[in-house]
Every structure is written in C-alpha cells, then in structure tokens.
C-alpha cells in the first residue's frame, strides 16, 4: 500500500492574465522529483464572473518542452495556437495541448461563457515530456465529455472519469507520451476507497471539494494535494466528506529539469536556444 508522504498546501494566489484567478498548487520549483512527470498545477477555484463582451484571459505567449492540460469543471475556455490547434471547451471537457518543440498560444474564456457569465472552475496541469520528445511536433487534443469513460468505483463509493490512463479494462482518450493516469473522481462520504496503481509511480490526489483521510490521522481538504510515496501498488484512503478529486499518477522521468518561464527543458543550453528561437520568430504565428 502506498503511504502518504505529505500534504501540500497552495503556494498562494495570482492572476494569469485577467481571466484566471489561480492558486499555485505545486511547481517543479518546489517539488520536482516527487511529482515527475507532472511539472506544475494551477487551480482556478470557483469564481463568479459577470457577463461581458470583453475577452478575459491571457494573450499570445510561447511554450516549449512539455504539455499543458486544461480541465474545465465550470465555465468555458477557448484556445488557439500557432500549430493550427484550437478549440473551445466547456464544463467536463479537457484540452490536452502538446507544446513540445514550441507553440505560441492564447487562452481566453470562451465567448459563450463570457457572454453568459457565472461560475468558473478549472485546473491547468503542465506535464513534462521525456527528453527524446521535447522537440517533437506540437499537437492538440480537444477531449469532449462523451469521450471520457465513467467507471463506477467499487462499493458504490462514486465514479471515476478516466481522462488519461487505464482503470481495469477502461482506457481514457488522452494520448500521452509516457504512462500516466489522470482521473476525475467524485466520491461519497463514509467510503473507504482502494485504487490499483503501479508500484514505483508518482501518485498525488488533489482535493477540489470535500475531504479525504489517510490512516485516520491526516486530512486532505479543498485546494490541498496529498502526495504519496512511490512504494506499494494500492492507493487507499477514506472519504470523510463528499469529495471531488483529481488523481495524478505516472511514471517518473528521472531526467534533469531546467525551466525558465514558459520553457521547460533538460539543460541551460536548451533554454538559451528556446529564448533565441522565440526571439527569432521560430515558434510561428497564430493564423487569424
Ligand atoms: Mn499557456
């Protein structure tokens, strides 16, 4: 059984552009090795936006060396990038954007959501790429709710939406470069949950709502991340309040991480190259 390593609280809040009031849940600048292959996670907790005709969000900026995964719980997000990828996603949908060798993209509230206003809740994850794939061509996967299979967690404990990875025979739709599980869990209070994962993998549970307990001693609450030790195959915890959780599980990369702003590579030379390539306009342009 996997033991709880620690519970991580948010690093504080900031705005990404004028559309995304986020808490920084973790970053490779504080816990890199423990979370590999996951680099960073920002959480925009439920926030109300009034209807507007303004474009709220973050304008054109580059990325290289990893993937950005945007999970929308409430509201809507529109994305466009220089590889020609783009789309608008609503509650229950996911954008899995592979920056790899480099894109310029923009991220805004979707026009439909902006016009209507209301509650907005979103997670953005940065998922690292192995060194051999950091310069692969960019790609974009817009994943609809219908494409994400829903599994019943044994004992009537609730449901798991398999965004990426595998639960028993059920396979999630996201293409990933390395083996990982990204599951949206909805669990009911009073249940003990046991999930089968591989020994040696990184495992963390992010609590969006409710509370979970480990060994009756440690409680993970809203906006907290429970990080498990790598040893052991089963993940076990108790649901003490009806909970909405995001499970992150994956094979660690064991490669050096050198990051600078929107670029995450393996060496300082590669970062210098990324900055140079960006300054020379080699990341392309977003076609209007
Ligand atoms: Mn971005």
GROMACS .gro file of C-alpha atoms and ligand atoms in nm:
model
  289
    1UNK     CA    1   0.000   0.000   0.000
    2UNK     CA    2   0.119   0.349  -0.080
    3UNK     CA    3   0.190   0.563   0.227
    4UNK     CA    4   0.115   0.931   0.248
    5UNK     CA    5   0.438   1.127   0.201
    6UNK     CA    6   0.300   1.474   0.276
    7UNK     CA    7   0.007   1.708   0.222
    8UNK     CA    8   0.096   2.018   0.024
    9UNK     CA    9  -0.095   2.342   0.064
   10UNK     CA   10  -0.112   2.606  -0.208
   11UNK     CA   11   0.183   2.839  -0.269
   12UNK     CA   12  -0.052   3.136  -0.286
   13UNK     CA   13  -0.274   3.302  -0.543
   14UNK     CA   14  -0.214   3.508  -0.852
   15UNK     CA   15  -0.394   3.604  -1.170
   16UNK     CA   16  -0.296   3.452  -1.503
   17UNK     CA   17  -0.383   3.733  -1.741
   18UNK     CA   18  -0.716   3.890  -1.646
   19UNK     CA   19  -0.922   3.571  -1.673
   20UNK     CA   20  -0.775   3.310  -1.442
   21UNK     CA   21  -0.751   3.372  -1.066
   22UNK     CA   22  -0.541   3.072  -0.970
   23UNK     CA   23  -0.378   2.912  -0.671
   24UNK     CA   24  -0.040   2.760  -0.743
   25UNK     CA   25  -0.080   2.408  -0.603
   26UNK     CA   26   0.268   2.283  -0.687
   27UNK     CA   27   0.554   2.362  -0.919
   28UNK     CA   28   0.878   2.194  -1.020
   29UNK     CA   29   1.049   2.483  -0.845
   30UNK     CA   30   0.934   2.340  -0.510
   31UNK     CA   31   0.857   1.969  -0.560
   32UNK     CA   32   1.012   1.841  -0.882
   33UNK     CA   33   1.133   1.486  -0.827
   34UNK     CA   34   0.834   1.385  -0.611
   35UNK     CA   35   0.581   1.492  -0.878
   36UNK     CA   36   0.757   1.386  -1.201
   37UNK     CA   37   0.627   1.367  -1.477
   38UNK     CA   38   0.388   1.643  -1.357
   39UNK     CA   39   0.557   1.984  -1.354
   40UNK     CA   40   0.307   2.230  -1.224
   41UNK     CA   41  -0.056   2.273  -1.136
   42UNK     CA   42  -0.265   2.587  -1.113
   43UNK     CA   43  -0.618   2.574  -0.975
   44UNK     CA   44  -0.879   2.836  -1.051
   45UNK     CA   45  -1.126   2.773  -0.769
   46UNK     CA   46  -1.494   2.850  -0.820
   47UNK     CA   47  -1.515   3.220  -0.906
   48UNK     CA   48  -1.811   3.413  -1.040
   49UNK     CA   49  -1.768   3.626  -1.349
   50UNK     CA   50  -2.036   3.870  -1.461
   51UNK     CA   51  -2.141   3.856  -1.829
   52UNK     CA   52  -1.906   4.054  -2.051
   53UNK     CA   53  -1.820   4.120  -2.414
   54UNK     CA   54  -1.454   4.163  -2.314
   55UNK     CA   55  -1.202   3.891  -2.391
   56UNK     CA   56  -1.075   3.774  -2.050
   57UNK     CA   57  -0.772   3.552  -2.026
   58UNK     CA   58  -0.413   3.551  -2.138
   59UNK     CA   59  -0.288   3.662  -2.478
   60UNK     CA   60  -0.018   3.519  -2.701
   61UNK     CA   61   0.270   3.351  -2.519
   62UNK     CA   62   0.505   3.062  -2.604
   63UNK     CA   63   0.568   2.717  -2.454
   64UNK     CA   64   0.833   2.454  -2.528
   65UNK     CA   65   0.924   2.116  -2.382
   66UNK     CA   66   0.602   1.996  -2.219
   67UNK     CA   67   0.222   1.971  -2.243
   68UNK     CA   68  -0.046   2.192  -2.092
   69UNK     CA   69  -0.361   2.010  -1.981
   70UNK     CA   70  -0.664   2.224  -1.906
   71UNK     CA   71  -0.956   2.061  -1.726
   72UNK     CA   72  -1.270   2.273  -1.713
   73UNK     CA   73  -1.512   2.199  -1.428
   74UNK     CA   74  -1.732   2.507  -1.471
   75UNK     CA   75  -1.726   2.777  -1.736
   76UNK     CA   76  -1.550   2.755  -2.072
   77UNK     CA   77  -1.202   2.804  -2.218
   78UNK     CA   78  -1.101   2.882  -2.574
   79UNK     CA   79  -0.752   2.813  -2.705
   80UNK     CA   80  -0.570   2.885  -3.031
   81UNK     CA   81  -0.211   2.805  -3.117
   82UNK     CA   82   0.049   2.855  -3.386
   83UNK     CA   83   0.042   2.488  -3.490
   84UNK     CA   84  -0.316   2.541  -3.607
   85UNK     CA   85  -0.461   2.371  -3.297
   86UNK     CA   86  -0.752   2.526  -3.121
   87UNK     CA   87  -1.095   2.483  -2.979
   88UNK     CA   88  -1.340   2.580  -2.714
   89UNK     CA   89  -1.413   2.353  -2.422
   90UNK     CA   90  -1.696   2.351  -2.171
   91UNK     CA   91  -1.754   2.201  -1.827
   92UNK     CA   92  -1.647   1.836  -1.825
   93UNK     CA   93  -1.411   1.877  -2.119
   94UNK     CA   94  -1.032   1.878  -2.147
   95UNK     CA   95  -0.772   2.044  -2.368
   96UNK     CA   96  -0.451   1.841  -2.393
   97UNK     CA   97  -0.205   2.069  -2.573
   98UNK     CA   98   0.138   1.932  -2.662
   99UNK     CA   99   0.373   2.228  -2.695
  100UNK     CA  100   0.680   2.004  -2.748
  101UNK     CA  101   0.913   2.187  -2.994
  102UNK     CA  102   0.714   2.504  -2.947
  103UNK     CA  103   0.389   2.686  -2.991
  104UNK     CA  104   0.257   3.031  -2.935
  105UNK     CA  105  -0.092   3.015  -2.791
  106UNK     CA  106  -0.364   3.220  -2.627
  107UNK     CA  107  -0.611   3.114  -2.360
  108UNK     CA  108  -0.935   3.300  -2.302
  109UNK     CA  109  -1.276   3.247  -2.151
  110UNK     CA  110  -1.486   3.103  -2.432
  111UNK     CA  111  -1.712   3.363  -2.597
  112UNK     CA  112  -2.018   3.156  -2.495
  113UNK     CA  113  -1.916   3.157  -2.128
  114UNK     CA  114  -1.811   3.525  -2.131
  115UNK     CA  115  -2.149   3.628  -2.273
  116UNK     CA  116  -2.339   3.433  -2.011
  117UNK     CA  117  -2.108   3.471  -1.710
  118UNK     CA  118  -2.134   3.255  -1.400
  119UNK     CA  119  -1.915   3.016  -1.207
  120UNK     CA  120  -1.571   2.933  -1.340
  121UNK     CA  121  -1.356   2.646  -1.212
  122UNK     CA  122  -1.054   2.499  -1.387
  123UNK     CA  123  -0.729   2.310  -1.336
  124UNK     CA  124  -0.425   2.357  -1.557
  125UNK     CA  125  -0.152   2.098  -1.536
  126UNK     CA  126   0.188   2.108  -1.701
  127UNK     CA  127   0.300   1.758  -1.794
  128UNK     CA  128   0.667   1.706  -1.872
  129UNK     CA  129   0.788   1.533  -2.187
  130UNK     CA  130   1.078   1.290  -2.189
  131UNK     CA  131   1.398   1.444  -2.330
  132UNK     CA  132   1.361   1.248  -2.655
  133UNK     CA  133   1.018   1.403  -2.723
  134UNK     CA  134   1.075   1.763  -2.614
  135UNK     CA  135   1.136   1.869  -2.975
  136UNK     CA  136   0.853   1.658  -3.124
  137UNK     CA  137   0.592   1.840  -3.336
  138UNK     CA  138   0.319   2.022  -3.141
  139UNK     CA  139  -0.027   1.866  -3.117
  140UNK     CA  140  -0.370   1.945  -2.979
  141UNK     CA  141  -0.634   1.711  -2.837
  142UNK     CA  142  -0.974   1.857  -2.761
  143UNK     CA  143  -1.145   1.595  -2.546
  144UNK     CA  144  -1.523   1.609  -2.507
  145UNK     CA  145  -1.718   1.477  -2.208
  146UNK     CA  146  -1.865   1.197  -2.424
  147UNK     CA  147  -1.515   1.068  -2.500
  148UNK     CA  148  -1.425   1.032  -2.130
  149UNK     CA  149  -1.543   0.696  -1.993
  150UNK     CA  150  -1.704   0.689  -1.649
  151UNK     CA  151  -1.619   0.398  -1.420
  152UNK     CA  152  -1.811   0.302  -1.106
  153UNK     CA  153  -1.572   0.282  -0.811
  154UNK     CA  154  -1.630  -0.049  -0.623
  155UNK     CA  155  -1.853  -0.050  -0.318
  156UNK     CA  156  -2.071   0.230  -0.454
  157UNK     CA  157  -1.809   0.482  -0.347
  158UNK     CA  158  -1.869   0.701  -0.651
  159UNK     CA  159  -1.735   0.749  -1.003
  160UNK     CA  160  -1.408   0.800  -1.185
  161UNK     CA  161  -1.382   0.975  -1.523
  162UNK     CA  162  -1.076   0.835  -1.697
  163UNK     CA  163  -0.924   1.132  -1.883
  164UNK     CA  164  -0.592   0.954  -1.935
  165UNK     CA  165  -0.465   0.609  -1.846
  166UNK     CA  166  -0.646   0.292  -1.761
  167UNK     CA  167  -0.882   0.171  -1.488
  168UNK     CA  168  -0.919  -0.206  -1.523
  169UNK     CA  169  -1.010  -0.256  -1.889
  170UNK     CA  170  -1.131   0.101  -1.936
  171UNK     CA  171  -0.890   0.328  -2.125
  172UNK     CA  172  -0.903   0.708  -2.124
  173UNK     CA  173  -0.894   0.907  -2.451
  174UNK     CA  174  -0.585   1.126  -2.399
  175UNK     CA  175  -0.272   1.028  -2.587
  176UNK     CA  176   0.025   1.063  -2.354
  177UNK     CA  177   0.399   1.029  -2.421
  178UNK     CA  178   0.467   0.834  -2.101
  179UNK     CA  179   0.235   0.610  -1.896
  180UNK     CA  180   0.009   0.812  -1.668
  181UNK     CA  181  -0.335   0.823  -1.512
  182UNK     CA  182  -0.539   1.143  -1.484
  183UNK     CA  183  -0.879   1.070  -1.328
  184UNK     CA  184  -1.164   1.296  -1.219
  185UNK     CA  185  -1.306   1.130  -0.906
  186UNK     CA  186  -1.641   1.202  -0.740
  187UNK     CA  187  -1.669   1.011  -0.412
  188UNK     CA  188  -1.922   0.984  -0.133
  189UNK     CA  189  -1.857   1.041   0.235
  190UNK     CA  190  -1.817   0.733   0.453
  191UNK     CA  191  -1.646   0.514   0.193
  192UNK     CA  192  -1.304   0.355   0.210
  193UNK     CA  193  -1.152   0.365  -0.139
  194UNK     CA  194  -0.882   0.139  -0.278
  195UNK     CA  195  -0.737   0.210  -0.623
  196UNK     CA  196  -0.498  -0.020  -0.806
  197UNK     CA  197  -0.191   0.166  -0.932
  198UNK     CA  198   0.159   0.051  -1.023
  199UNK     CA  199   0.433   0.039  -0.761
  200UNK     CA  200   0.712   0.289  -0.826
  201UNK     CA  201   0.486   0.552  -0.981
  202UNK     CA  202   0.425   0.908  -0.870
  203UNK     CA  203   0.081   0.944  -0.712
  204UNK     CA  204  -0.100   1.251  -0.582
  205UNK     CA  205  -0.462   1.334  -0.503
  206UNK     CA  206  -0.574   1.692  -0.541
  207UNK     CA  207  -0.885   1.782  -0.342
  208UNK     CA  208  -1.116   2.029  -0.519
  209UNK     CA  209  -1.404   1.978  -0.278
  210UNK     CA  210  -1.472   1.780   0.040
  211UNK     CA  211  -1.218   1.592   0.247
  212UNK     CA  212  -1.021   1.267   0.247
  213UNK     CA  213  -0.831   1.091   0.524
  214UNK     CA  214  -0.520   0.876   0.539
  215UNK     CA  215  -0.464   0.639   0.834
  216UNK     CA  216  -0.733   0.832   1.027
  217UNK     CA  217  -0.459   1.079   1.104
  218UNK     CA  218  -0.407   1.312   0.812
  219UNK     CA  219  -0.681   1.501   0.633
  220UNK     CA  220  -0.663   1.649   0.285
  221UNK     CA  221  -0.907   1.935   0.228
  222UNK     CA  222  -1.007   2.168  -0.055
  223UNK     CA  223  -0.712   2.308  -0.255
  224UNK     CA  224  -0.470   2.063  -0.089
  225UNK     CA  225  -0.257   1.800  -0.260
  226UNK     CA  226  -0.186   1.465  -0.094
  227UNK     CA  227   0.142   1.326  -0.228
  228UNK     CA  228   0.205   0.955  -0.180
  229UNK     CA  229   0.527   0.758  -0.157
  230UNK     CA  230   0.630   0.560  -0.465
  231UNK     CA  231   0.648   0.218  -0.298
  232UNK     CA  232   0.339  -0.005  -0.296
  233UNK     CA  233   0.068  -0.058  -0.556
  234UNK     CA  234  -0.260   0.027  -0.384
  235UNK     CA  235  -0.379   0.373  -0.301
  236UNK     CA  236  -0.613   0.367  -0.003
  237UNK     CA  237  -0.795   0.648   0.168
  238UNK     CA  238  -1.122   0.727   0.342
  239UNK     CA  239  -1.371   0.983   0.214
  240UNK     CA  240  -1.473   1.192   0.516
  241UNK     CA  241  -1.680   1.449   0.323
  242UNK     CA  242  -1.831   1.412  -0.027
  243UNK     CA  243  -1.528   1.475  -0.243
  244UNK     CA  244  -1.427   1.593  -0.588
  245UNK     CA  245  -1.068   1.484  -0.651
  246UNK     CA  246  -0.814   1.481  -0.931
  247UNK     CA  247  -0.585   1.179  -0.930
  248UNK     CA  248  -0.241   1.226  -1.083
  249UNK     CA  249  -0.034   0.913  -1.130
  250UNK     CA  250   0.256   0.846  -1.364
  251UNK     CA  251   0.596   0.700  -1.426
  252UNK     CA  252   0.864   0.945  -1.310
  253UNK     CA  253   1.105   1.062  -1.579
  254UNK     CA  254   1.431   1.080  -1.378
  255UNK     CA  255   1.572   1.346  -1.612
  256UNK     CA  256   1.710   1.689  -1.521
  257UNK     CA  257   1.462   1.977  -1.528
  258UNK     CA  258   1.575   2.325  -1.628
  259UNK     CA  259   1.291   2.573  -1.663
  260UNK     CA  260   1.261   2.939  -1.748
  261UNK     CA  261   0.912   3.090  -1.760
  262UNK     CA  262   0.717   2.912  -2.033
  263UNK     CA  263   1.004   2.680  -2.134
  264UNK     CA  264   1.096   2.357  -1.955
  265UNK     CA  265   1.394   2.167  -2.093
  266UNK     CA  266   1.679   1.949  -1.963
  267UNK     CA  267   1.979   2.187  -1.991
  268UNK     CA  268   2.057   2.558  -1.970
  269UNK     CA  269   2.177   2.547  -2.332
  270UNK     CA  270   1.835   2.425  -2.444
  271UNK     CA  271   1.671   2.710  -2.253
  272UNK     CA  272   1.904   2.962  -2.420
  273UNK     CA  273   1.813   2.804  -2.755
  274UNK     CA  274   1.439   2.830  -2.676
  275UNK     CA  275   1.472   3.201  -2.591
  276UNK     CA  276   1.674   3.260  -2.908
  277UNK     CA  277   1.428   3.066  -3.126
  278UNK     CA  278   1.137   3.259  -2.976
  279UNK     CA  279   1.309   3.594  -3.031
  280UNK     CA  280   1.377   3.499  -3.393
  281UNK     CA  281   1.009   3.417  -3.452
  282UNK     CA  282   1.069   3.043  -3.494
  283UNK     CA  283   0.762   2.946  -3.288
  284UNK     CA  284   0.533   3.051  -3.573
  285UNK     CA  285   0.228   3.272  -3.560
  286UNK     CA  286  -0.137   3.227  -3.475
  287UNK     CA  287  -0.330   3.247  -3.800
  288UNK     CA  288  -0.633   3.471  -3.768
  289LIG    MN1  289  -0.013   2.885  -2.176
   0.00000   0.00000   0.00000
